[in-house]
Coordinates of C-alpha atoms in Angstrom, one line a residue:
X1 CA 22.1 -4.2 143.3
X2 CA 23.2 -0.6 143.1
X3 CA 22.5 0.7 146.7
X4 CA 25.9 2.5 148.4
X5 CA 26.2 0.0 150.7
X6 CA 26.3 -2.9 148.4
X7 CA 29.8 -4.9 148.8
X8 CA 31.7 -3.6 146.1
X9 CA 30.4 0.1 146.8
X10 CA 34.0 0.6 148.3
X11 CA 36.2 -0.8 145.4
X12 CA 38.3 0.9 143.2
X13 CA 36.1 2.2 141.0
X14 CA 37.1 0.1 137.9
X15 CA 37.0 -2.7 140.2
X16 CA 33.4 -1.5 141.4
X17 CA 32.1 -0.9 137.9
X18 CA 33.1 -4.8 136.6
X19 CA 31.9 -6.4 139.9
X20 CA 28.1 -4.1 139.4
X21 CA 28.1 -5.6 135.7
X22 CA 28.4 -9.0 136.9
X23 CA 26.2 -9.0 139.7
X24 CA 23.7 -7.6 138.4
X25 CA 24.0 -9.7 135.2
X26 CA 23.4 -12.9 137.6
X27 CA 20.5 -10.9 139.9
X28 CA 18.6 -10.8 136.3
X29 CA 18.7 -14.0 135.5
X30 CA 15.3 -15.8 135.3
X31 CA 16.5 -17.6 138.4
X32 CA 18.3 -14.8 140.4
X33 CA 21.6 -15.3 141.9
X34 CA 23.2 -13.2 144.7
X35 CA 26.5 -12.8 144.4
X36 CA 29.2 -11.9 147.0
X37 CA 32.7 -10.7 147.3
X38 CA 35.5 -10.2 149.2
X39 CA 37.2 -6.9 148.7
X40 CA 41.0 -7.1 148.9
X41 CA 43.0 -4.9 150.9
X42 CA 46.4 -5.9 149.1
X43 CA 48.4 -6.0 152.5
X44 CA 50.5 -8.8 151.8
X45 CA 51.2 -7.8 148.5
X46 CA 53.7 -5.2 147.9
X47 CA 53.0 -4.8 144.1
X48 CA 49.4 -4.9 144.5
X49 CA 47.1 -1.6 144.3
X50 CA 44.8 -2.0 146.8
X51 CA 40.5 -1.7 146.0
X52 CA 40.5 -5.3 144.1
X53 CA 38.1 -8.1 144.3
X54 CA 39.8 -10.6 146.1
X55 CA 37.2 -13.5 144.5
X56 CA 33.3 -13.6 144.6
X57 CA 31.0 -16.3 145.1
X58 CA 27.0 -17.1 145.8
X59 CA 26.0 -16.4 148.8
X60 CA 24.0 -19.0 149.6
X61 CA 25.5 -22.1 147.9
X62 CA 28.6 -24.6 149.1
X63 CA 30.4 -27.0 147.1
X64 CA 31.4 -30.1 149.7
X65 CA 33.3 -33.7 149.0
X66 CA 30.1 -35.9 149.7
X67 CA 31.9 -38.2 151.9
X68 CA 32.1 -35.3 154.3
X69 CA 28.5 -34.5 154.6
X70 CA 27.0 -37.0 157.1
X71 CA 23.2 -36.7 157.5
X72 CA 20.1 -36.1 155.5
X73 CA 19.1 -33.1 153.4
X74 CA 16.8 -31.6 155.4
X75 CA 18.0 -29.4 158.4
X76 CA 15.2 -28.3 160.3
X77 CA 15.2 -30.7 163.4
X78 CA 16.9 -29.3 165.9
X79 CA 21.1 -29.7 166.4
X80 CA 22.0 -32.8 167.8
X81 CA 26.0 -33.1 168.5
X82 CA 27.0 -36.4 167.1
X83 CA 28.3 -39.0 169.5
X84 CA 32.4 -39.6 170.0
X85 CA 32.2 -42.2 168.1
X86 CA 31.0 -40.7 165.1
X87 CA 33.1 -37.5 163.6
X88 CA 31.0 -34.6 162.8
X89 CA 30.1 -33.8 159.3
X90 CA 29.3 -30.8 157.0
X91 CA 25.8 -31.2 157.3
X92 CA 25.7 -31.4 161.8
X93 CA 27.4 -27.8 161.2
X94 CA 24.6 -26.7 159.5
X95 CA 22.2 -27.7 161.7
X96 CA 24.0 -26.0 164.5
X97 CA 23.1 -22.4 162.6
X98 CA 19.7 -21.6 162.9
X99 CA 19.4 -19.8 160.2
X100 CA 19.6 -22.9 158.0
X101 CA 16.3 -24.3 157.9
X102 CA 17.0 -26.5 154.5
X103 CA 19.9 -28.2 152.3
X104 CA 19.4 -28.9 148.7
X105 CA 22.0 -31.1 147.7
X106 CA 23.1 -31.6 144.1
X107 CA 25.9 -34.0 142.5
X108 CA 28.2 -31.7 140.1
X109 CA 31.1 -34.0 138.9
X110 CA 32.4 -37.4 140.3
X111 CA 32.5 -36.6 144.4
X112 CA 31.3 -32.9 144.8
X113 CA 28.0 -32.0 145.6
X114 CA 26.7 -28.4 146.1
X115 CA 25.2 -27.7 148.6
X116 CA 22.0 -25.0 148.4
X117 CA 20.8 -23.2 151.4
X118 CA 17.5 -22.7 152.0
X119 CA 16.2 -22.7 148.4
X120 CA 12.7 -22.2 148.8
X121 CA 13.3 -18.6 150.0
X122 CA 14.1 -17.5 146.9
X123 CA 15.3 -13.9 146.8
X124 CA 13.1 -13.1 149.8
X125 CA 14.9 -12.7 152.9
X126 CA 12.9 -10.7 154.7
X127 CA 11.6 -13.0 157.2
X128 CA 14.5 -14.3 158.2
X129 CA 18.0 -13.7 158.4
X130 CA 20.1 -15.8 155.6
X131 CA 23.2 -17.6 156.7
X132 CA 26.9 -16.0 155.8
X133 CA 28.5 -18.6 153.7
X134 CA 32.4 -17.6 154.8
X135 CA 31.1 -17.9 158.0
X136 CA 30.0 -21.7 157.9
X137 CA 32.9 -22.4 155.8
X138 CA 35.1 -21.3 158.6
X139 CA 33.1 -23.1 161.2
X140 CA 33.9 -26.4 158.9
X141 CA 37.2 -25.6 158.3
X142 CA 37.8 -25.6 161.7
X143 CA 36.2 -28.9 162.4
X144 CA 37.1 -30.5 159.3
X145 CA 40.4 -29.3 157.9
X146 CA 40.4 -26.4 154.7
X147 CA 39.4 -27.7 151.3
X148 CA 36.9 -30.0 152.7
X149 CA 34.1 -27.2 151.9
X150 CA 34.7 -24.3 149.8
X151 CA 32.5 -21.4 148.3
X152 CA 31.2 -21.6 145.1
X153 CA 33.2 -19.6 143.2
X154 CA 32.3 -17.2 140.1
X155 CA 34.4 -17.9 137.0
X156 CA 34.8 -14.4 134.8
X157 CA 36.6 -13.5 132.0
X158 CA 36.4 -9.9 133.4
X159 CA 39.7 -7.6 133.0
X160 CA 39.3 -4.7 135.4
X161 CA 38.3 -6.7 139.0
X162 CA 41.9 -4.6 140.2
X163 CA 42.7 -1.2 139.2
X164 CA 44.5 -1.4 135.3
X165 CA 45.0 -0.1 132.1
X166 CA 42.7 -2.3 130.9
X167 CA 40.2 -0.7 128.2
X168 CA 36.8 -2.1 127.2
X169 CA 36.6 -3.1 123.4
X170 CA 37.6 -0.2 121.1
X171 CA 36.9 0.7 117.7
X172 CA 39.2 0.2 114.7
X173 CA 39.3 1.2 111.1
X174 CA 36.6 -0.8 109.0
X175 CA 39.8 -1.6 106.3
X176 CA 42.0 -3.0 109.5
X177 CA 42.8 -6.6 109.3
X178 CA 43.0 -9.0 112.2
X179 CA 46.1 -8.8 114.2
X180 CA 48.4 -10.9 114.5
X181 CA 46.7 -12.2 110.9
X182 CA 46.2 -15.0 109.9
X183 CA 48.5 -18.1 108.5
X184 CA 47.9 -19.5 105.5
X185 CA 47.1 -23.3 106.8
X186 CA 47.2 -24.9 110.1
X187 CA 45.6 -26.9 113.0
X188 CA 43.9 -29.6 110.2
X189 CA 42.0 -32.5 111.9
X190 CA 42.5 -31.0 114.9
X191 CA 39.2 -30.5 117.4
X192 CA 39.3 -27.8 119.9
X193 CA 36.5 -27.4 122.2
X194 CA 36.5 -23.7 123.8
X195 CA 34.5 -22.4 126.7
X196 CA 33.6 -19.4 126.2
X197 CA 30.7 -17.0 125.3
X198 CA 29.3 -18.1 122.3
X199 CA 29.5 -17.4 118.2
X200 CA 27.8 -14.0 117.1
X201 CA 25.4 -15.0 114.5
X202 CA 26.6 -14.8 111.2
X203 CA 30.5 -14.3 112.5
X204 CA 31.4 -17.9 110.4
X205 CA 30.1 -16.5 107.7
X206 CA 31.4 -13.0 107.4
X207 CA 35.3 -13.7 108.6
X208 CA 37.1 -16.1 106.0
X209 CA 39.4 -17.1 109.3
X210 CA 36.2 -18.1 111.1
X211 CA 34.8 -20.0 108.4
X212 CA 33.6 -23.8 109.7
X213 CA 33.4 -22.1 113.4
X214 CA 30.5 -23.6 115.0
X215 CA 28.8 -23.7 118.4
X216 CA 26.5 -21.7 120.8
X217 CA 25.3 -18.4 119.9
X218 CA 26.1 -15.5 121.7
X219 CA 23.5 -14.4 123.9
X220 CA 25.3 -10.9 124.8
X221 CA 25.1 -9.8 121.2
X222 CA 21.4 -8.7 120.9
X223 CA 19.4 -8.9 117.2
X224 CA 18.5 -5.2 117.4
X225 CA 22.5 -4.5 117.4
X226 CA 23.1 -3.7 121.1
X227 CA 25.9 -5.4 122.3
X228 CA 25.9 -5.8 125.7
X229 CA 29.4 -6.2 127.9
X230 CA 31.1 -9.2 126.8
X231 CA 29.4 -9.6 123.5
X232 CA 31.6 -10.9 121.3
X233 CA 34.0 -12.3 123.7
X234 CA 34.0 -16.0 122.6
X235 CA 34.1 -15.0 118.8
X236 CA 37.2 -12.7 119.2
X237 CA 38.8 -15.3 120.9
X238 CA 38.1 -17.8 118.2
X239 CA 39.2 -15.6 115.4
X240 CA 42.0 -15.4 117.4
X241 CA 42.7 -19.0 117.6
X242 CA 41.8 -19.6 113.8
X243 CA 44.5 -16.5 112.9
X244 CA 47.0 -19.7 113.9
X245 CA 45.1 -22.4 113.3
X246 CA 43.0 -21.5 110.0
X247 CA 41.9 -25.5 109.9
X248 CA 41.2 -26.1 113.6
X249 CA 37.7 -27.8 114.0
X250 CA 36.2 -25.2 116.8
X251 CA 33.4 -25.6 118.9
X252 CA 33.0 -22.8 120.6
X253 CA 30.1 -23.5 123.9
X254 CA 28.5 -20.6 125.7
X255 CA 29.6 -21.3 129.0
X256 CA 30.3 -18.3 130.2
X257 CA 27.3 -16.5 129.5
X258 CA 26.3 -14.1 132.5
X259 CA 28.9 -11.1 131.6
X260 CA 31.4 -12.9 130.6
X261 CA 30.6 -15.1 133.6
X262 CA 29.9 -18.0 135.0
X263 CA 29.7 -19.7 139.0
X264 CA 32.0 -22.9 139.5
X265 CA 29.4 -25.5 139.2
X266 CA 27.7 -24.0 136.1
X267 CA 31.1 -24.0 134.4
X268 CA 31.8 -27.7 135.2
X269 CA 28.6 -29.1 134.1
X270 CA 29.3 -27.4 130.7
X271 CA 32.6 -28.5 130.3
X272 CA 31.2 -32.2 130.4
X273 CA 29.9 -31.3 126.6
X274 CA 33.3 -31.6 125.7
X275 CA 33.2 -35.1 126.4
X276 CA 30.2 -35.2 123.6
X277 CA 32.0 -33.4 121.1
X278 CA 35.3 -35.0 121.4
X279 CA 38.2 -33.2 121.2
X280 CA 42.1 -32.8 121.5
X281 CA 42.4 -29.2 123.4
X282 CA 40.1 -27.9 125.9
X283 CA 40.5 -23.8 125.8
X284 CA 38.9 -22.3 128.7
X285 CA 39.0 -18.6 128.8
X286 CA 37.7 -17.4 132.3
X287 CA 39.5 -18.0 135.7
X288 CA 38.9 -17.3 139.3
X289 CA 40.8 -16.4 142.5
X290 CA 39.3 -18.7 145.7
X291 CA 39.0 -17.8 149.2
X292 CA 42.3 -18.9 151.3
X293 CA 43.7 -19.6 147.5
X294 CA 42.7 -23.1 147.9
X295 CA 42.1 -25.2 144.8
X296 CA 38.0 -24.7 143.5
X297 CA 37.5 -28.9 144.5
X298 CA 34.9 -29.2 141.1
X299 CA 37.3 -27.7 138.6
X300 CA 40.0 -30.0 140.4
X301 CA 37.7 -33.0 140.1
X302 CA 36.7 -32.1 136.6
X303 CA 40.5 -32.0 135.8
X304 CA 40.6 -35.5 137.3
X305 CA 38.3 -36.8 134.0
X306 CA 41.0 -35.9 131.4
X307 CA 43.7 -38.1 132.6
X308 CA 42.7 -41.3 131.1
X309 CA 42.3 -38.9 127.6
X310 CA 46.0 -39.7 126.8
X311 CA 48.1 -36.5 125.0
X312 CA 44.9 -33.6 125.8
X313 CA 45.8 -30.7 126.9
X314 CA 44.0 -28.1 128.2
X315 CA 44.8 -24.3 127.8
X316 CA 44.0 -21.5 130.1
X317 CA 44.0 -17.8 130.7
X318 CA 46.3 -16.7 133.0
X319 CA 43.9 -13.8 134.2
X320 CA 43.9 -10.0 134.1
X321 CA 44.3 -8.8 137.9
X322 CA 47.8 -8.4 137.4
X323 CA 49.1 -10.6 141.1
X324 CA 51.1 -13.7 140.9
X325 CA 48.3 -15.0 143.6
X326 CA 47.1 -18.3 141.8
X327 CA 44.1 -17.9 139.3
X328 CA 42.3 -21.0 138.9
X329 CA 42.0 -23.3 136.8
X330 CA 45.5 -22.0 135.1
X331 CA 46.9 -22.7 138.6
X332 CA 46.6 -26.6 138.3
X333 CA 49.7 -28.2 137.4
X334 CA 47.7 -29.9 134.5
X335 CA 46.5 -26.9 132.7
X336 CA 49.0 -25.0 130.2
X337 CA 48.1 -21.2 131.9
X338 CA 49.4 -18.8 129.2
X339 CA 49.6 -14.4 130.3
X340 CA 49.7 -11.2 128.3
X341 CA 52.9 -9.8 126.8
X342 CA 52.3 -5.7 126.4
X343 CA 52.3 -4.0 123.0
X344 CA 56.2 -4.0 122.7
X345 CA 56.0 -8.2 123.2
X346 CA 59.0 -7.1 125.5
X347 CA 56.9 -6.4 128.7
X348 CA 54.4 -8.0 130.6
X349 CA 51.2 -6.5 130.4
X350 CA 50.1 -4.4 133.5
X351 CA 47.0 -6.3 133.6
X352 CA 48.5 -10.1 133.5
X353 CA 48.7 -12.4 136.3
X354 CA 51.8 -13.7 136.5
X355 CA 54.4 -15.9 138.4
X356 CA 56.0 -19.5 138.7
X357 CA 52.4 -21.6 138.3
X358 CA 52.1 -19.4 134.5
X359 CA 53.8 -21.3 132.5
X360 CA 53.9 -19.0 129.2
X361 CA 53.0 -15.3 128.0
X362 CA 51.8 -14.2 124.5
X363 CA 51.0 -11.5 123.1
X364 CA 47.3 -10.0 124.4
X365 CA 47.6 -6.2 124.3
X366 CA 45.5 -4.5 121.7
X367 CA 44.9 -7.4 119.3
X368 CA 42.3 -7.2 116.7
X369 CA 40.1 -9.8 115.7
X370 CA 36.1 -10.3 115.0
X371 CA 33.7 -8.6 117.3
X372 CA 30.3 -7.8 115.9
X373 CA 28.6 -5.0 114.6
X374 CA 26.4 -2.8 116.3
X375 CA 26.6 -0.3 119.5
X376 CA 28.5 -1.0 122.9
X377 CA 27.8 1.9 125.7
X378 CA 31.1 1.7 127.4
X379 CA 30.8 1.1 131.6
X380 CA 33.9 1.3 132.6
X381 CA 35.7 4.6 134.2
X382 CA 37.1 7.1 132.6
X383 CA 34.4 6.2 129.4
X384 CA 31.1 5.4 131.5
X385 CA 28.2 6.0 128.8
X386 CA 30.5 6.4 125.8
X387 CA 29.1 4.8 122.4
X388 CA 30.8 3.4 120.3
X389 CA 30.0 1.5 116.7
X390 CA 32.0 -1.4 115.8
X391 CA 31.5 -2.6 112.2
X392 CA 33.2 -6.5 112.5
X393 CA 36.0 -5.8 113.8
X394 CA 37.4 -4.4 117.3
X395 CA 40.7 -3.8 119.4
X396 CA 40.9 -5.5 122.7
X397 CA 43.1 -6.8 125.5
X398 CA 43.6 -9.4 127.8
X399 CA 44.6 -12.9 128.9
X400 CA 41.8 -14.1 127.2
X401 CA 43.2 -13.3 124.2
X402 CA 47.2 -14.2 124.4
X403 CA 45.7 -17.9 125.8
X404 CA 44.2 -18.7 121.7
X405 CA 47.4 -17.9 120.0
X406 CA 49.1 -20.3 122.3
X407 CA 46.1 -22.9 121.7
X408 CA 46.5 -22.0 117.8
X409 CA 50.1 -22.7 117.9
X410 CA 50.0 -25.8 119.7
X411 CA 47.3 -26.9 117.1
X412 CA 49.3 -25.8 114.3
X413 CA 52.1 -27.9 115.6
X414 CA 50.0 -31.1 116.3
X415 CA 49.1 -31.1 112.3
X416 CA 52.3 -30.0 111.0
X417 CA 54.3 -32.9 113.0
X418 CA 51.8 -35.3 113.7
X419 CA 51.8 -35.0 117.1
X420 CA 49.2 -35.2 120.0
X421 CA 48.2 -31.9 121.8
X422 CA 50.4 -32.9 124.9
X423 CA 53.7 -33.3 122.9
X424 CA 53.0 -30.4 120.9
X425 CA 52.2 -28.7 123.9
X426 CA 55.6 -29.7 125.5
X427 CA 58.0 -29.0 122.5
X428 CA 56.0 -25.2 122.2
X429 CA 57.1 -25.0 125.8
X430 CA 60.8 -25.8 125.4
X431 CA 60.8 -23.7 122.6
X432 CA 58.9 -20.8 124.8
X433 CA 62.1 -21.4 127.5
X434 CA 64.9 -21.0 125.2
X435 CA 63.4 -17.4 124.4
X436 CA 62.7 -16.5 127.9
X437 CA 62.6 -12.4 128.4
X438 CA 64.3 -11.8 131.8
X439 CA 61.9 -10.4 134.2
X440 CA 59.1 -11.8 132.2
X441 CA 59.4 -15.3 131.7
X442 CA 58.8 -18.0 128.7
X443 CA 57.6 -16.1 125.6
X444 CA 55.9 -17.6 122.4
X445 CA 55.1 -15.5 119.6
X446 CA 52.8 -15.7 116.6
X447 CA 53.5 -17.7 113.3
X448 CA 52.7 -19.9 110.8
X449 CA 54.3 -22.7 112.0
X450 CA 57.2 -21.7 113.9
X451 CA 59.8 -23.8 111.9
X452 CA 59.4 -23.3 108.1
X453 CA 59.3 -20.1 106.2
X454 CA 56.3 -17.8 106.8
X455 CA 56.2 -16.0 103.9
X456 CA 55.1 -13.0 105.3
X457 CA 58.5 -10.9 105.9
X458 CA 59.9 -8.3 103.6
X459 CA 63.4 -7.4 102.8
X460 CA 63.6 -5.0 106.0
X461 CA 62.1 -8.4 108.5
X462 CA 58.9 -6.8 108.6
X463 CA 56.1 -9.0 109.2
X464 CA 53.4 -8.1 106.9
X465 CA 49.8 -7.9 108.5
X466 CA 52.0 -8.3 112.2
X467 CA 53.4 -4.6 111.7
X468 CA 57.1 -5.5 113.4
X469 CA 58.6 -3.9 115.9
X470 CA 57.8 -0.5 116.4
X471 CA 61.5 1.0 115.0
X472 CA 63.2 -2.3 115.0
X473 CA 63.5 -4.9 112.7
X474 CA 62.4 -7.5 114.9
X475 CA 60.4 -10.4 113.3
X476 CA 57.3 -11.5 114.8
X477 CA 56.7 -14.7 112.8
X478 CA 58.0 -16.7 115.3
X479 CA 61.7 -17.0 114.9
X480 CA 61.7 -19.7 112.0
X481 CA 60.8 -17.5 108.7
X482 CA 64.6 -17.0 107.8
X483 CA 64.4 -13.0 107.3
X484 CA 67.1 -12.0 109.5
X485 CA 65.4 -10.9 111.8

């Protein structure tokens, strides 16, 4: 997966380093998976620096409505046009293409199936030539209508897929606390399911805030103390979460578990665990852009199980390629999307999506929070090969990380006033539009519970353990702690 001519030989380089990690991470996998992309030339957006990933997606894999298909599985008698009076289906467009010889089909949620092509090839292609999935789908889309079939998409909590200022995980000071820190109660009763990366062993133990943190462990952080690129991704964000919500129940489910990564249909069978856990928030914390921007139909039809679940909510990242092009599933009208407010909580990050479908930014540049300990080997330009030793704790940025303080909040909230997620989710929100930054958008900050005094603010409305703003005496505890300020 390294060769020059590979897809993503011609990114950006930062672009071209993140889409190598994750490829490669699926093309190692006991099953292999080839993975695809479009590179994005950034015409139609003025703001936009071109060399991006403009989504990616297995290359030999569908998802379809199964009322659309029409036919058996197997492909390899030869095309027959159907009559006039029956309309063509997914499946007779296959059959037209003979380099698809066999379809495996397999249900995912409620009416999408996917749809695998030629499966018992394996990773051998030599003695034949594989079928171009964005070419099909544009043969069905042509005969069927867009949306009918779309490409299984790849889910990533990846930061640099365009050129930013994103950095990979950095070290801090052993003695550094988690920042923003933590409250002194919040979130209790409260069950928060979060797809993510997994626990790193022993985090629940080590970090007071994490304490009672269960779920999956973290594959990516290896026993011999390699930690391998998105390591510690799922345990950061939940340290996050917890800084708000230090009494939040948190079940954190390695979902996204290939760098960071995960393909469409993967990440919605793992969200049905939720429904075994039970829960009041669903925090997901990796999003995808889709060819033609067209909704990914699994998530959608996944979303389409939580409506009879009356006051969930579910939270999302925003996503780091810094375009107000949807990013899915933050996109959907029923997810609470949340983006990154820069260091100065002023400014949009450079990295953040943004736009009229995100419905709120938080904080996410340099946070601090648990990590791990052991080695990371950066793999990223300008640090490629740099080493650095973490001890716990690390710095990092994203979307991934302003999404858990909104979660935390709205769980904070729900035990404070009794409320379900969905109204504390909507009174957060009214609160987040009465302090909209022009040019940014609605804003919620850290606090302890937004309302009542936080007890963290000194004489000169410093926030302690928050660190105020940089010259100003600007309190970050969320407007309510009465310090002025």
């Amino acid at each position: 997966m390294t060769g020059k001519n590979y897809w993503y030989s011609q990114l950006e380089a930062k672009a071209a380093a993140e889409a190598k990690i994750i490829v490669d991470a699926f093309h190692e996998r006991e099953i292999p998976i080839e993975i695809g992309g479009f590179p994005d030339s950034a015409e139609e957006d003025d703001d936009l620096h071109p060399g991006g990933i403009a989504f990616m997606y297995v290359k030999d894999q569908i998802l379809a409505r199964e009322q659309y298909l029409d036919g058996a599985g197997e492909v390899s008698e030869p095309p027959e046009r159907p009559s006039v009076s029956r309309p063509i289906g997914i499946l007779d467009i296959l059959r037209e293409d003979n380099r698809v010889r066999e379809v495996e089909i397999t249900r995912v949620v409620r009416d999408i199936v996917l749809l695998r092509l030629n499966p018992r090839s394996g990773t051998d292609t030599s003695d034949r030539e594989q079928p171009d999935v964005l070419d099909l789908l544009d043969r069905i889309d042509a005969e069927l209508g867009p949306g009918i079939a779309t490409p299984n998409h790849v889910l990533t909590a990846a930061q640099t897929l365009r050129p930013c200022s994103f950095t990979e995980p950095q070290q801090v000071y052993p003695t550094a606390g988690p920042y923003p820190s933590v409250c002194r109660d919040g979130g209790a009763r409260v069950r928060i399911f979060q797809a993510d990366t997994g626990l790193v062993a022993g985090a629940a133990e080590t970090f007071p805030w994490l304490a009672g943190v269960h779920g999956d462990t973290d594959p990516r952080d290896e026993p011999n103390g390699t930690i391998l690129p998105y390591g510690g991704h799922g345990t950061f964000v939940a340290g996050v979460l917890r800084c708000m919500a230090p009494e939040a129940q948190v079940h954190i489910a390695n979902i996204f578990d290939t760098a960071g990564s995960a393909t469409e249909s993967e990440a919605v069978m793992g969200l049905n665990e939720a429904f075994g856990f039970g829960f009041e928030i669903i925090h997901i914390t990796a999003s995808c852009h889709t060819r033609k921007n067209i909704p990914p139909q699994a998530l959608e039809a996944w979303l389409e199980l939580l409506r009879p679940y009356k006051g969930v909510v579910c939270v999302a990242e925003a996503g780091n390629n810094h375009t107000q092009r949807p990013s899915w599933p933050g996109a959907f009208p029923d997810v609470l999307s949340v983006g990154a407010l820069a260091t100065d909580w002023r400014h949009l990050a450079d990295f953040s999506n943004y736009g009229g479908w995100v419905d709120v930014y938080a904080p996410g540049e340099k946070l601090i929070n648990a990590f791990g300990s052991g080695t990371y080997t950066c793999q990223i330009p300008p640090n490629v090969g740099q080493v650095r030793t973490f001890s716990g704790l690390a710095q990092w940025s994203g979307t991934s990380f302003s999404a858990p303080i909104v979660t935390g909040l709205i769980a904070a909230r729900m035990a404070r006033c009794g409320e379900s997620a969905r109204a504390a989710a909507d009174a957060l929100l009214a609160k987040a539009r009465a302090q909209t930054i022009p040019g940014v958008g609605p804003v919620l900050f850290p606090g302890c519970d937004g309302e009542e005094r936080c007890d963290r603010c000194g004489g000169d409305g410093r926030c302690g353990g928050y660190g105020g703003r940089r010259g100003g005496g600007d309190c970050r505890c969320g407007g309510g702690c009465g310090c002025g300020g």
